[in-house]
Amino acid sequence: MSPTTSALDEAIGFTCDLIRIDTSNYGPGKDGPGERVAAEYVAGKLDEVGIHADFFESQPRRTTLVASWEGVDTTLPPLLIHGHLDVVPAMKDDWSIDPFAGAIENGYVWGRGAIDMKNFDAILLAVVRQRIREGRPPRRNIRLVFTADEESGGPLGSVWMARNHPDAISDCTQAVGEVGGFSITANDKRIYLIQTAEKGIAWLDLIAEGTAGHGSMRNSDNPVSTLARAVADLSMYRWPVSIHPAQQAFLDTVSEALEVEITADNVEETLTRLGSIARMVGATMGNTLNPTMLDAGYKVNVIPGTATAGLDGRFLPGQRDEFLATVKSIIGDKVRMVAHEQPSAEAPWGTDLTDAMGQAVLEADPGALITPYILSAGTDAKGWGELGIASYGFVPLKLPADLDFVGMFHGVDERVPIESLEFAVGVYDRFLDLA
Ligand SMILES: [Zn+2]
């Protein structure tokens, strides 16, 4: 068995094992199994190769694991490499295969977390173990971090760590985790997307207060009407197109691959030629705001005193103030707004670290295109950002052109191709020489 084969076997086995450890995150205030059992599993695998791990628990069983692995050049600041241990819940009845069985079928590992992101936890573990067995330290010191609670935005994981145990990570200046490094296929050319930015989050509560009373009477101060109008006005608003530099670089790369000039008129149609990724990158053409919750009243013949709505807002880096000001101007004075925010993130492109990512990929897939891109959603980068750490998404997966990769995240029948795991093991190993 060649060394590479053994790391691949371990990556497959660890992915299956971690999927079998249910770490469903049901959200704030809701009981779940927590991440401790998964963290103990990871710690055990690191301990076997002589790496000690520390546990940090924000709440019982909500475990984040931190370990240090010494590199060749110990004068360089450590690189933070992270994966989250929690997953979103899965409804067994919706799936073709038990989402927590960790089954292998048709060349795929199936199960919740197979893509998001127990696959990477496993790849990282397997590569670290192989390199230690072979006496091949990484170029620089590595801080290995396996987090809790990413799927709820990290208040019990990365954000909690940054605020309560900054000393465990604050000597790192750069971080690498999800969501990037995967390939899309355009015009038979593979493009690898490396995440250099992510949108900020503004989850908005809208509260309309009015005059309560009998449903049969005239009432010009009905909070249900006031709120409904505000929500409708926000839904009708067309957020202007705004192109972040990472988005522009991505569009330029797509333009090269498809051999078409992308203009304001054809950009939407061009993106649809990329398949399911269009849903993700289309959402980064500007700010977005979607109403997701409405609540008012308790009986049909009673006008309530209050009506509330919940909206999911996402703003581009640098546009937070403008975004919130626009919402306020649309809803007017009669509706109050409370924003629950997480900042956007952005990191520079064209650095030694991003060059290392590109080189590691190109050595394994010559002729591919590499591009930065901006993620529409959020990751643990938001936690590290509180400590000034620049974050990238790089989980190198060479994917079949017909796989609905975006649909795998939080989706039914989540699965990862074994040949993609093989690619990732090789590229990540090389990346650790270059990073
Ligand atoms: Zn994830």
GROMACS .gro file of C-alpha atoms and ligand atoms in nm:
model
  436
    1MET     CA    1   0.000   0.000   0.000
    2SER     CA    2   0.151   0.335  -0.098
    3PRO     CA    3   0.156   0.613   0.162
    4THR     CA    4  -0.096   0.812  -0.040
    5THR     CA    5  -0.334   0.519  -0.043
    6SER     CA    6  -0.320   0.493   0.333
    7ALA     CA    7  -0.403   0.863   0.380
    8LEU     CA    8  -0.691   0.825   0.136
    9ASP     CA    9  -0.819   0.518   0.318
   10GLU     CA   10  -0.804   0.710   0.643
   11ALA     CA   11  -0.978   1.013   0.491
   12ILE     CA   12  -1.262   0.790   0.372
   13GLY     CA   13  -1.284   0.601   0.701
   14PHE     CA   14  -1.273   0.916   0.914
   15THR     CA   15  -1.544   1.082   0.701
   16CYS     CA   16  -1.771   0.779   0.754
   17ASP     CA   17  -1.693   0.762   1.127
   18LEU     CA   18  -1.754   1.134   1.182
   19ILE     CA   19  -2.085   1.118   0.993
   20ARG     CA   20  -2.192   0.836   1.228
   21ILE     CA   21  -2.131   1.065   1.527
   22ASP     CA   22  -2.448   1.276   1.517
   23THR     CA   23  -2.353   1.639   1.589
   24SER     CA   24  -2.677   1.800   1.470
   25ASN     CA   25  -2.699   2.166   1.562
   26TYR     CA   26  -3.065   2.259   1.619
   27GLY     CA   27  -2.993   2.625   1.684
   28PRO     CA   28  -2.973   2.860   1.982
   29GLY     CA   29  -3.141   2.738   2.299
   30LYS     CA   30  -3.231   2.400   2.152
   31ASP     CA   31  -3.083   2.080   2.290
   32GLY     CA   32  -2.868   1.869   2.065
   33PRO     CA   33  -2.600   1.605   2.102
   34GLY     CA   34  -2.316   1.861   2.092
   35GLU     CA   35  -1.972   1.816   1.943
   36ARG     CA   36  -1.787   1.652   2.232
   37VAL     CA   37  -1.795   1.294   2.105
   38ALA     CA   38  -1.668   1.407   1.765
   39ALA     CA   39  -1.398   1.619   1.933
   40GLU     CA   40  -1.290   1.318   2.141
   41TYR     CA   41  -1.268   1.114   1.820
   42VAL     CA   42  -1.048   1.379   1.653
   43ALA     CA   43  -0.832   1.416   1.966
   44GLY     CA   44  -0.781   1.039   1.973
   45LYS     CA   45  -0.660   1.035   1.612
   46LEU     CA   46  -0.419   1.323   1.682
   47ASP     CA   47  -0.298   1.162   2.004
   48GLU     CA   48  -0.203   0.847   1.809
   49VAL     CA   49   0.056   1.053   1.621
   50GLY     CA   50   0.173   1.245   1.926
   51ILE     CA   51  -0.027   1.569   1.893
   52HIS     CA   52  -0.192   1.690   2.211
   53ALA     CA   53  -0.529   1.865   2.181
   54ASP     CA   54  -0.701   2.106   2.421
   55PHE     CA   55  -1.079   2.119   2.459
   56PHE     CA   56  -1.272   2.442   2.507
   57GLU     CA   57  -1.640   2.413   2.602
   58SER     CA   58  -1.870   2.714   2.576
   59GLN     CA   59  -2.148   2.497   2.722
   60PRO     CA   60  -2.149   2.131   2.829
   61ARG     CA   61  -2.070   1.913   2.524
   62ARG     CA   62  -2.028   2.217   2.292
   63THR     CA   63  -1.664   2.143   2.228
   64THR     CA   64  -1.400   2.320   2.021
   65LEU     CA   65  -1.063   2.148   1.989
   66VAL     CA   66  -0.731   2.328   1.940
   67ALA     CA   67  -0.395   2.162   1.871
   68SER     CA   68  -0.053   2.279   1.758
   69TRP     CA   69   0.166   2.111   1.498
   70GLU     CA   70   0.520   2.237   1.460
   71GLY     CA   71   0.651   2.330   1.118
   72VAL     CA   72   0.996   2.354   0.967
   73ASP     CA   73   1.024   2.732   1.003
   74THR     CA   74   0.904   2.808   1.355
   75THR     CA   75   0.970   3.181   1.314
   76LEU     CA   76   0.663   3.224   1.090
   77PRO     CA   77   0.324   3.296   1.249
   78PRO     CA   78   0.113   2.980   1.266
   79LEU     CA   79  -0.149   2.914   1.001
   80LEU     CA   80  -0.494   2.844   1.145
   81ILE     CA   81  -0.658   2.551   0.966
   82HIS     CA   82  -1.012   2.481   1.075
   83GLY     CA   83  -1.315   2.264   1.020
   84HIS     CA   84  -1.643   2.262   1.208
   85LEU     CA   85  -1.765   1.948   1.381
   86ASP     CA   86  -2.137   2.029   1.390
   87VAL     CA   87  -2.385   1.967   1.109
   88VAL     CA   88  -2.735   2.086   1.031
   89PRO     CA   89  -3.008   1.834   1.116
   90ALA     CA   90  -3.125   1.581   0.857
   91MET     CA   91  -3.474   1.432   0.815
   92LYS     CA   92  -3.414   1.061   0.763
   93ASP     CA   93  -3.739   1.005   0.571
   94ASP     CA   94  -3.636   1.251   0.299
   95TRP     CA   95  -3.311   1.067   0.224
   96SER     CA   96  -3.230   0.770  -0.002
   97ILE     CA   97  -2.982   0.646   0.261
   98ASP     CA   98  -2.974   0.691   0.640
   99PRO     CA   99  -2.801   1.033   0.679
  100PHE     CA  100  -2.608   0.915   0.986
  101ALA     CA  101  -2.502   0.571   0.858
  102GLY     CA  102  -2.178   0.691   0.695
  103ALA     CA  103  -2.240   0.458   0.402
  104ILE     CA  104  -2.029   0.418   0.089
  105GLU     CA  105  -2.221   0.360  -0.232
  106ASN     CA  106  -2.161   0.419  -0.603
  107GLY     CA  107  -1.826   0.585  -0.542
  108TYR     CA  108  -1.958   0.834  -0.287
  109VAL     CA  109  -1.953   0.868   0.091
  110TRP     CA  110  -2.312   0.953   0.186
  111GLY     CA  111  -2.441   1.135   0.489
  112ARG     CA  112  -2.495   1.459   0.672
  113GLY     CA  113  -2.161   1.637   0.680
  114ALA     CA  114  -2.014   1.454   0.378
  115ILE     CA  115  -1.959   1.797   0.219
  116ASP     CA  116  -2.032   2.039   0.504
  117MET     CA  117  -1.779   1.964   0.642
  118LYS     CA  118  -1.679   1.638   0.804
  119ASN     CA  119  -1.508   1.550   0.478
  120PHE     CA  120  -1.252   1.820   0.540
  121ASP     CA  121  -1.214   1.736   0.909
  122ALA     CA  122  -1.126   1.386   0.789
  123ILE     CA  123  -0.896   1.499   0.506
  124LEU     CA  124  -0.703   1.724   0.743
  125LEU     CA  125  -0.666   1.450   1.003
  126ALA     CA  126  -0.554   1.196   0.743
  127VAL     CA  127  -0.296   1.431   0.588
  128VAL     CA  128  -0.155   1.538   0.925
  129ARG     CA  129  -0.123   1.175   1.037
  130GLN     CA  130   0.043   1.065   0.715
  131ARG     CA  131   0.297   1.348   0.724
  132ILE     CA  132   0.384   1.277   1.086
  133ARG     CA  133   0.425   0.904   1.015
  134GLU     CA  134   0.661   0.994   0.731
  135GLY     CA  135   0.849   1.261   0.926
  136ARG     CA  136   0.738   1.545   0.697
  137PRO     CA  137   0.649   1.853   0.904
  138PRO     CA  138   0.460   2.139   0.734
  139ARG     CA  139   0.653   2.445   0.616
  140ARG     CA  140   0.520   2.661   0.898
  141ASN     CA  141   0.352   2.599   1.232
  142ILE     CA  142  -0.008   2.492   1.201
  143ARG     CA  143  -0.285   2.554   1.451
  144LEU     CA  144  -0.548   2.287   1.404
  145VAL     CA  145  -0.894   2.399   1.515
  146PHE     CA  146  -1.212   2.188   1.505
  147THR     CA  147  -1.504   2.406   1.604
  148ALA     CA  148  -1.847   2.376   1.760
  149ASP     CA  149  -2.156   2.566   1.651
  150GLU     CA  150  -2.058   2.693   1.306
  151GLU     CA  151  -2.407   2.611   1.180
  152SER     CA  152  -2.556   2.868   1.420
  153GLY     CA  153  -2.305   3.139   1.334
  154GLY     CA  154  -2.046   3.041   1.595
  155PRO     CA  155  -2.167   3.206   1.921
  156LEU     CA  156  -2.071   2.882   2.098
  157GLY     CA  157  -1.775   2.810   1.868
  158SER     CA  158  -1.546   3.041   1.673
  159VAL     CA  159  -1.695   3.369   1.797
  160TRP     CA  160  -1.693   3.241   2.156
  161MET     CA  161  -1.331   3.131   2.116
  162ALA     CA  162  -1.229   3.471   1.979
  163ARG     CA  163  -1.394   3.647   2.273
  164ASN     CA  164  -1.312   3.407   2.556
  165HIS     CA  165  -0.993   3.225   2.457
  166PRO     CA  166  -0.818   3.456   2.209
  167ASP     CA  167  -0.477   3.338   2.334
  168ALA     CA  168  -0.541   2.996   2.179
  169ILE     CA  169  -0.549   3.143   1.827
  170SER     CA  170  -0.454   3.511   1.820
  171ASP     CA  171  -0.091   3.446   1.718
  172CYS     CA  172  -0.228   3.325   1.380
  173THR     CA  173  -0.252   3.589   1.107
  174GLN     CA  174  -0.423   3.379   0.839
  175ALA     CA  175  -0.688   3.107   0.847
  176VAL     CA  176  -0.799   2.845   0.597
  177GLY     CA  177  -1.132   2.659   0.614
  178GLU     CA  178  -1.455   2.637   0.410
  179VAL     CA  179  -1.619   2.728   0.157
  180GLY     CA  180  -1.383   2.726  -0.137
  181GLY     CA  181  -1.130   2.524  -0.332
  182PHE     CA  182  -1.397   2.325  -0.516
  183SER     CA  183  -1.421   2.308  -0.892
  184ILE     CA  184  -1.697   2.408  -1.130
  185THR     CA  185  -1.694   2.321  -1.496
  186ALA     CA  186  -1.753   2.581  -1.766
  187ASN     CA  187  -1.711   2.499  -2.132
  188ASP     CA  188  -1.522   2.180  -2.036
  189LYS     CA  189  -1.274   2.389  -1.835
  190ARG     CA  190  -1.242   2.341  -1.461
  191ILE     CA  191  -1.240   2.654  -1.247
  192TYR     CA  192  -1.137   2.631  -0.881
  193LEU     CA  193  -1.304   2.889  -0.660
  194ILE     CA  194  -1.103   3.009  -0.362
  195GLN     CA  195  -1.305   3.206  -0.112
  196THR     CA  196  -1.153   3.541  -0.019
  197ALA     CA  197  -1.460   3.726   0.106
  198GLU     CA  198  -1.801   3.666   0.253
  199LYS     CA  199  -2.109   3.879   0.295
  200GLY     CA  200  -2.214   4.019   0.628
  201ILE     CA  201  -2.536   3.916   0.797
  202ALA     CA  202  -2.812   4.143   0.923
  203TRP     CA  203  -3.103   3.940   1.055
  204LEU     CA  204  -3.373   4.198   1.107
  205ASP     CA  205  -3.668   4.204   1.344
  206LEU     CA  206  -3.931   4.450   1.225
  207ILE     CA  207  -4.179   4.555   1.490
  208ALA     CA  208  -4.493   4.753   1.417
  209GLU     CA  209  -4.692   4.884   1.711
  210GLY     CA  210  -5.044   5.020   1.680
  211THR     CA  211  -5.378   5.044   1.851
  212ALA     CA  212  -5.534   4.716   1.963
  213GLY     CA  213  -5.910   4.677   1.938
  214HIS     CA  214  -6.219   4.497   1.809
  215GLY     CA  215  -6.188   4.351   1.460
  216SER     CA  216  -6.526   4.492   1.358
  217MET     CA  217  -6.434   4.857   1.415
  218ARG     CA  218  -6.253   5.109   1.197
  219ASN     CA  219  -5.885   5.127   1.289
  220SER     CA  220  -5.638   5.350   1.107
  221ASP     CA  221  -5.353   5.237   1.332
  222ASN     CA  222  -5.356   4.862   1.267
  223PRO     CA  223  -5.000   4.725   1.316
  224VAL     CA  224  -5.070   4.425   1.090
  225SER     CA  225  -5.139   4.660   0.797
  226THR     CA  226  -4.841   4.878   0.880
  227LEU     CA  227  -4.607   4.580   0.898
  228ALA     CA  228  -4.745   4.411   0.586
  229ARG     CA  229  -4.688   4.728   0.385
  230ALA     CA  230  -4.328   4.758   0.509
  231VAL     CA  231  -4.251   4.395   0.426
  232ALA     CA  232  -4.409   4.428   0.081
  233ASP     CA  233  -4.216   4.749   0.009
  234LEU     CA  234  -3.888   4.582   0.110
  235SER     CA  235  -3.967   4.282  -0.111
  236MET     CA  236  -4.036   4.506  -0.409
  237TYR     CA  237  -3.714   4.701  -0.366
  238ARG     CA  238  -3.447   4.618  -0.628
  239TRP     CA  239  -3.108   4.621  -0.461
  240PRO     CA  240  -2.859   4.778  -0.701
  241VAL     CA  241  -2.600   4.556  -0.867
  242SER     CA  242  -2.266   4.601  -0.695
  243ILE     CA  243  -1.955   4.410  -0.792
  244HIS     CA  244  -1.703   4.331  -0.519
  245PRO     CA  245  -1.342   4.293  -0.646
  246ALA     CA  246  -1.354   3.916  -0.573
  247GLN     CA  247  -1.676   3.892  -0.773
  248GLN     CA  248  -1.518   4.085  -1.060
  249ALA     CA  249  -1.221   3.848  -1.063
  250PHE     CA  250  -1.461   3.553  -1.066
  251LEU     CA  251  -1.661   3.702  -1.355
  252ASP     CA  252  -1.338   3.768  -1.548
  253THR     CA  253  -1.238   3.403  -1.505
  254VAL     CA  254  -1.580   3.281  -1.615
  255SER     CA  255  -1.558   3.512  -1.913
  256GLU     CA  256  -1.225   3.356  -2.008
  257ALA     CA  257  -1.356   3.000  -1.968
  258LEU     CA  258  -1.679   3.059  -2.159
  259GLU     CA  259  -1.511   3.286  -2.414
  260VAL     CA  260  -1.785   3.546  -2.380
  261GLU     CA  261  -1.768   3.906  -2.279
  262ILE     CA  262  -1.978   3.950  -1.968
  263THR     CA  263  -2.182   4.268  -1.958
  264ALA     CA  264  -2.448   4.405  -1.724
  265ASP     CA  265  -2.707   4.282  -1.973
  266ASN     CA  266  -2.592   3.921  -2.003
  267VAL     CA  267  -2.441   3.854  -1.661
  268GLU     CA  268  -2.745   3.678  -1.512
  269GLU     CA  269  -2.792   3.458  -1.817
  270THR     CA  270  -2.418   3.381  -1.827
  271LEU     CA  271  -2.419   3.270  -1.465
  272THR     CA  272  -2.700   3.023  -1.531
  273ARG     CA  273  -2.467   2.847  -1.777
  274LEU     CA  274  -2.254   2.751  -1.475
  275GLY     CA  275  -2.528   2.533  -1.324
  276SER     CA  276  -2.622   2.533  -0.958
  277ILE     CA  277  -2.334   2.759  -0.855
  278ALA     CA  278  -2.536   3.042  -1.013
  279ARG     CA  279  -2.762   3.044  -0.705
  280MET     CA  280  -2.465   3.117  -0.482
  281VAL     CA  281  -2.268   3.361  -0.694
  282GLY     CA  282  -2.581   3.534  -0.822
  283ALA     CA  283  -2.659   3.631  -0.463
  284THR     CA  284  -2.328   3.817  -0.437
  285MET     CA  285  -2.410   4.064  -0.716
  286GLY     CA  286  -2.540   4.299  -0.447
  287ASN     CA  287  -2.709   4.312  -0.110
  288THR     CA  288  -3.008   4.084  -0.051
  289LEU     CA  289  -3.302   4.086   0.188
  290ASN     CA  290  -3.560   3.810   0.218
  291PRO     CA  291  -3.862   3.811   0.451
  292THR     CA  292  -3.866   3.476   0.633
  293MET     CA  293  -4.102   3.515   0.931
  294LEU     CA  294  -4.429   3.690   1.002
  295ASP     CA  295  -4.613   3.697   1.334
  296ALA     CA  296  -4.918   3.886   1.451
  297GLY     CA  297  -5.247   3.839   1.631
  298TYR     CA  298  -5.412   3.565   1.830
  299LYS     CA  299  -5.776   3.574   1.713
  300VAL     CA  300  -5.941   3.676   1.390
  301ASN     CA  301  -6.175   3.934   1.546
  302VAL     CA  302  -5.907   4.102   1.759
  303ILE     CA  303  -5.669   4.365   1.617
  304PRO     CA  304  -5.340   4.305   1.797
  305GLY     CA  305  -5.123   4.581   1.941
  306THR     CA  306  -4.807   4.449   1.777
  307ALA     CA  307  -4.697   4.273   1.460
  308THR     CA  308  -4.348   4.144   1.389
  309ALA     CA  309  -4.151   4.013   1.093
  310GLY     CA  310  -3.812   3.849   1.053
  311LEU     CA  311  -3.595   3.918   0.749
  312ASP     CA  312  -3.264   3.769   0.642
  313GLY     CA  313  -3.041   4.048   0.515
  314ARG     CA  314  -2.695   3.999   0.362
  315PHE     CA  315  -2.469   4.290   0.273
  316LEU     CA  316  -2.146   4.313   0.076
  317PRO     CA  317  -1.821   4.410   0.252
  318GLY     CA  318  -1.819   4.784   0.312
  319GLN     CA  319  -2.194   4.828   0.256
  320ARG     CA  320  -2.335   4.764   0.603
  321ASP     CA  321  -2.428   5.125   0.686
  322GLU     CA  322  -2.580   5.191   0.347
  323PHE     CA  323  -2.777   4.866   0.363
  324LEU     CA  324  -2.933   4.943   0.701
  325ALA     CA  325  -3.003   5.306   0.605
  326THR     CA  326  -3.186   5.187   0.293
  327VAL     CA  327  -3.401   4.948   0.495
  328LYS     CA  328  -3.487   5.224   0.743
  329SER     CA  329  -3.584   5.466   0.470
  330ILE     CA  330  -3.817   5.207   0.315
  331ILE     CA  331  -3.994   5.097   0.634
  332GLY     CA  332  -4.048   5.454   0.758
  333ASP     CA  333  -4.102   5.579   1.112
  334LYS     CA  334  -4.390   5.356   1.211
  335VAL     CA  335  -4.190   5.035   1.205
  336ARG     CA  336  -3.902   4.971   1.443
  337MET     CA  337  -3.601   4.768   1.334
  338VAL     CA  338  -3.367   4.559   1.548
  339ALA     CA  339  -3.065   4.417   1.362
  340HIS     CA  340  -2.875   4.105   1.470
  341GLU     CA  341  -2.550   4.139   1.283
  342GLN     CA  342  -2.240   3.954   1.190
  343PRO     CA  343  -1.969   4.140   1.000
  344SER     CA  344  -1.862   4.069   0.645
  345ALA     CA  345  -1.512   3.937   0.584
  346GLU     CA  346  -1.252   3.990   0.315
  347ALA     CA  347  -0.891   3.885   0.272
  348PRO     CA  348  -0.630   3.983   0.014
  349TRP     CA  349  -0.573   3.787  -0.308
  350GLY     CA  350  -0.231   3.747  -0.468
  351THR     CA  351  -0.053   3.668  -0.142
  352ASP     CA  352   0.202   3.389  -0.084
  353LEU     CA  353  -0.077   3.188   0.077
  354THR     CA  354  -0.322   3.218  -0.213
  355ASP     CA  355  -0.036   3.150  -0.455
  356ALA     CA  356   0.034   2.830  -0.258
  357MET     CA  357  -0.329   2.723  -0.295
  358GLY     CA  358  -0.321   2.789  -0.668
  359GLN     CA  359   0.007   2.609  -0.720
  360ALA     CA  360  -0.103   2.302  -0.521
  361VAL     CA  361  -0.419   2.276  -0.731
  362LEU     CA  362  -0.247   2.336  -1.066
  363GLU     CA  363   0.016   2.071  -1.001
  364ALA     CA  364  -0.268   1.821  -0.956
  365ASP     CA  365  -0.497   1.957  -1.228
  366PRO     CA  366  -0.283   2.132  -1.491
  367GLY     CA  367  -0.468   2.371  -1.717
  368ALA     CA  368  -0.736   2.450  -1.461
  369LEU     CA  369  -0.831   2.810  -1.383
  370ILE     CA  370  -0.805   2.952  -1.031
  371THR     CA  371  -1.012   3.244  -0.910
  372PRO     CA  372  -1.108   3.422  -0.590
  373TYR     CA  373  -1.478   3.454  -0.517
  374ILE     CA  374  -1.711   3.596  -0.254
  375LEU     CA  375  -1.942   3.364  -0.058
  376SER     CA  376  -2.305   3.464  -0.011
  377ALA     CA  377  -2.327   3.292   0.328
  378GLY     CA  378  -2.118   3.300   0.646
  379THR     CA  379  -1.850   3.076   0.798
  380ASP     CA  380  -1.626   3.062   1.105
  381ALA     CA  381  -1.419   3.333   0.931
  382LYS     CA  382  -1.642   3.578   1.118
  383GLY     CA  383  -1.506   3.458   1.451
  384TRP     CA  384  -1.142   3.472   1.342
  385GLY     CA  385  -1.208   3.814   1.187
  386GLU     CA  386  -1.271   3.952   1.537
  387LEU     CA  387  -0.901   3.887   1.603
  388GLY     CA  388  -0.790   4.042   1.275
  389ILE     CA  389  -0.713   3.704   1.115
  390ALA     CA  390  -0.751   3.699   0.734
  391SER     CA  391  -0.964   3.401   0.629
  392TYR     CA  392  -0.978   3.193   0.313
  393GLY     CA  393  -1.199   2.906   0.201
  394PHE     CA  394  -0.991   2.626   0.054
  395VAL     CA  395  -1.107   2.265   0.061
  396PRO     CA  396  -0.970   2.146  -0.275
  397LEU     CA  397  -1.230   1.920  -0.436
  398LYS     CA  398  -1.215   1.825  -0.802
  399LEU     CA  399  -1.582   1.761  -0.867
  400PRO     CA  400  -1.772   1.584  -1.144
  401ALA     CA  401  -1.927   1.844  -1.377
  402ASP     CA  402  -2.278   1.714  -1.316
  403LEU     CA  403  -2.273   1.713  -0.935
  404ASP     CA  404  -2.507   1.972  -0.778
  405PHE     CA  405  -2.239   2.077  -0.532
  406VAL     CA  406  -2.421   2.382  -0.399
  407GLY     CA  407  -2.727   2.163  -0.338
  408MET     CA  408  -2.518   1.934  -0.118
  409PHE     CA  409  -2.483   2.202   0.152
  410HIS     CA  410  -2.761   2.137   0.403
  411GLY     CA  411  -2.931   1.931   0.129
  412VAL     CA  412  -3.095   1.592   0.106
  413ASP     CA  413  -2.865   1.304   0.000
  414GLU     CA  414  -2.550   1.501   0.081
  415ARG     CA  415  -2.253   1.302  -0.048
  416VAL     CA  416  -1.894   1.343  -0.156
  417PRO     CA  417  -1.724   1.159  -0.443
  418ILE     CA  418  -1.440   0.938  -0.323
  419GLU     CA  419  -1.231   1.053  -0.619
  420SER     CA  420  -1.276   1.410  -0.490
  421LEU     CA  421  -1.149   1.303  -0.148
  422GLU     CA  422  -0.846   1.148  -0.318
  423PHE     CA  423  -0.775   1.472  -0.502
  424ALA     CA  424  -0.814   1.673  -0.181
  425VAL     CA  425  -0.574   1.453   0.016
  426GLY     CA  426  -0.303   1.497  -0.247
  427VAL     CA  427  -0.353   1.870  -0.293
  428TYR     CA  428  -0.373   1.945   0.077
  429ASP     CA  429  -0.057   1.750   0.146
  430ARG     CA  430   0.122   1.958  -0.118
  431PHE     CA  431  -0.035   2.280   0.011
  432LEU     CA  432   0.126   2.220   0.352
  433ASP     CA  433   0.470   2.222   0.184
  434LEU     CA  434   0.394   2.555   0.018
  435ALA     CA  435   0.173   2.743   0.266
  436ZN      ZN  436  -1.995   2.443   0.683
   0.00000   0.00000   0.00000
